[in-house]
mmCIF file of C-alpha atoms in Angstrom:
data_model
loop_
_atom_site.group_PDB
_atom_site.id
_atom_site.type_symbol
_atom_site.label_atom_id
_atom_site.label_comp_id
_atom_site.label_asym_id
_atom_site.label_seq_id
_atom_site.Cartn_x
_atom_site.Cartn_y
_atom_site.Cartn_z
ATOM 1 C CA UNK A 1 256.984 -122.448 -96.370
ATOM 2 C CA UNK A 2 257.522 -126.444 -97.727
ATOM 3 C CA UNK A 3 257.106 -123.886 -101.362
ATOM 4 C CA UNK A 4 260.044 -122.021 -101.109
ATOM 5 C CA UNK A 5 261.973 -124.495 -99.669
ATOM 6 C CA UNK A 6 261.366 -126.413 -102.365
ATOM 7 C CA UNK A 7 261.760 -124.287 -105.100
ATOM 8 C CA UNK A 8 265.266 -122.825 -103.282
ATOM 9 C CA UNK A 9 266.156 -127.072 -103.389
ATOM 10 C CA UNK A 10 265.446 -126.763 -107.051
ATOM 11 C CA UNK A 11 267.464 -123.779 -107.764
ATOM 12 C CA UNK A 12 270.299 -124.638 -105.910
ATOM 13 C CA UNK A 13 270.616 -127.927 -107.862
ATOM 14 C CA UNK A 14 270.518 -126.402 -111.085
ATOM 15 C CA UNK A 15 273.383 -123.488 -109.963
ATOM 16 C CA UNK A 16 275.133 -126.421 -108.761
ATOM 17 C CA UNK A 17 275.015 -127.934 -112.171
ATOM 18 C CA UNK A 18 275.991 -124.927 -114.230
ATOM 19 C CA UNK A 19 279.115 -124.595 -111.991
ATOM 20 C CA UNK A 20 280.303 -127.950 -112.500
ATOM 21 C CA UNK A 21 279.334 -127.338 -115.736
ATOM 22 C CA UNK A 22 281.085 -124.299 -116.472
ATOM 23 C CA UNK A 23 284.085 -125.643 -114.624
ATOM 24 C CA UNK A 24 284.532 -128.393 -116.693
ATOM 25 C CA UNK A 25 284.576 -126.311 -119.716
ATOM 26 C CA UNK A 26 287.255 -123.772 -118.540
ATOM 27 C CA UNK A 27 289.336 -126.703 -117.461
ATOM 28 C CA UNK A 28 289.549 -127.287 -121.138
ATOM 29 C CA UNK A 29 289.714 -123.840 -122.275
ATOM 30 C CA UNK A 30 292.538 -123.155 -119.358
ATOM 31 C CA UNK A 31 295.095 -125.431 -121.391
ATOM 32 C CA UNK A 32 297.923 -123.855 -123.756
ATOM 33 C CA UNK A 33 299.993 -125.234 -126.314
ATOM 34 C CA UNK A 34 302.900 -126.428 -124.703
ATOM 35 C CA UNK A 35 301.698 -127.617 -121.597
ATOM 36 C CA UNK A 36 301.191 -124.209 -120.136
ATOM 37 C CA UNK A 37 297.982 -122.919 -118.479
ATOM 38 C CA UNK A 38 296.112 -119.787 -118.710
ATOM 39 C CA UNK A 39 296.127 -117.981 -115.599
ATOM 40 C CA UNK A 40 292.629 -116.313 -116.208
ATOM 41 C CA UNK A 41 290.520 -119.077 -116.955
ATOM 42 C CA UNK A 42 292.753 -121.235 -113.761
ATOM 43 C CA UNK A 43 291.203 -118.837 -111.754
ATOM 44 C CA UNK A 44 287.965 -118.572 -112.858
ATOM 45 C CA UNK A 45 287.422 -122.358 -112.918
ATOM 46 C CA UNK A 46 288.968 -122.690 -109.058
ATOM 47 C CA UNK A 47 286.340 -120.275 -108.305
ATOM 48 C CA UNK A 48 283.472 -121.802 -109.511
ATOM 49 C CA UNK A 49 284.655 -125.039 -107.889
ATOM 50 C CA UNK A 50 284.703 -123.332 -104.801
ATOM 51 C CA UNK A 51 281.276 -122.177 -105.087
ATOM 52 C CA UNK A 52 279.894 -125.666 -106.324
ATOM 53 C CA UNK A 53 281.790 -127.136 -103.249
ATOM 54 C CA UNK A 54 280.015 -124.622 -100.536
ATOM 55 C CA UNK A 55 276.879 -125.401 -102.149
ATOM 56 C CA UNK A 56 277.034 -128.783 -102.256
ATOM 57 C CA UNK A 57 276.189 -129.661 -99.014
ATOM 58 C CA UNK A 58 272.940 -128.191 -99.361
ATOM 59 C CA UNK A 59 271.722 -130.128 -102.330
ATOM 60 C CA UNK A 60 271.149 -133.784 -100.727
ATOM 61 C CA UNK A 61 270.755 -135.770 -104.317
ATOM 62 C CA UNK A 62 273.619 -134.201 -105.526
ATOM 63 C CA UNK A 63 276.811 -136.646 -106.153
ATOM 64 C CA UNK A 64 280.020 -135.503 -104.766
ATOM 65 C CA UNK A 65 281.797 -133.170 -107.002
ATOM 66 C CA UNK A 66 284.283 -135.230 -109.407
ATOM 67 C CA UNK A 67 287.519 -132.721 -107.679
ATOM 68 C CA UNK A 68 288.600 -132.576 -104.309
ATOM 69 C CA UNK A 69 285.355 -130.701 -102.075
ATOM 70 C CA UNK A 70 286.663 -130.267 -98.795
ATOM 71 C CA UNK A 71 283.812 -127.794 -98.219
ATOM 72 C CA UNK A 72 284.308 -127.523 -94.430
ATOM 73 C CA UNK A 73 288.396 -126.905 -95.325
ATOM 74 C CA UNK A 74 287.306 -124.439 -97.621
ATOM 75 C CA UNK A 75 284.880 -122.232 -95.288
ATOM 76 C CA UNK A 76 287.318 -122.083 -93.078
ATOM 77 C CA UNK A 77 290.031 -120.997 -95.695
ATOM 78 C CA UNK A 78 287.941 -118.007 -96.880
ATOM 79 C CA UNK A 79 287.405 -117.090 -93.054
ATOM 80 C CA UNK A 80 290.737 -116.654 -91.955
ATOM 81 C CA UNK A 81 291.787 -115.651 -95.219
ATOM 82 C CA UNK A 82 292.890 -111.903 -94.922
ATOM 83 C CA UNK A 83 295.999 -109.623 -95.906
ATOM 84 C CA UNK A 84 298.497 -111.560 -93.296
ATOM 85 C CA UNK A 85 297.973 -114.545 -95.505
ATOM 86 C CA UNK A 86 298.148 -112.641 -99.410
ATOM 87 C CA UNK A 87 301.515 -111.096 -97.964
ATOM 88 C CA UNK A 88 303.321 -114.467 -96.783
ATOM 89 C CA UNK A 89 302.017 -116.092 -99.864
ATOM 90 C CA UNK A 90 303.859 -113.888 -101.841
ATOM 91 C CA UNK A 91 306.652 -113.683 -100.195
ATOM 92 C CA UNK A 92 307.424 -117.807 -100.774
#
């Protein structure tokens, strides 16, 4: 058992890594000319900093992630999160 949980500790830290990783390089992709943003690659990098963040507690040598990682904040988010929620976001 001390194998797989050791190679699962292993893989998590290296998913962990490509998803900071690839964060970090949509982050720069995600900026236009003119101070605008592409929507697409916003998206895609908040995602992948939300999946970093839910991991991260599970990867003790891992530092903190270098954006806010209220991971707690976050499960609960994508809990309650439902079509009440879309609709008043929309509607502000």
């Amino acid at each position: 058992m001390d194998d797989l949980a050791t190679v699962r500790a292993q893989e998590y830290e290296k998913v962990f890594s490509e998803l900071i990783a690839t964060a970090e390089r949509l982050d720069m992709l995600r900026r236009l000319e003119g101070g605008g943003v592409d929507p697409h690659a916003t998206a895609a990098m908040h995602a992948l900093r939300f999946a970093a963040t839910i991991l991260w507690p599970t990867i003790p040598s891992a530092p903190p992630p270098g954006f806010r990682h209220d991971s707690e904040r976050l499960l609960q988010l994508a809990a309650h999160w439902g079509p009440e929620e879309i609709r008043a976001r929309r509607a502000t």
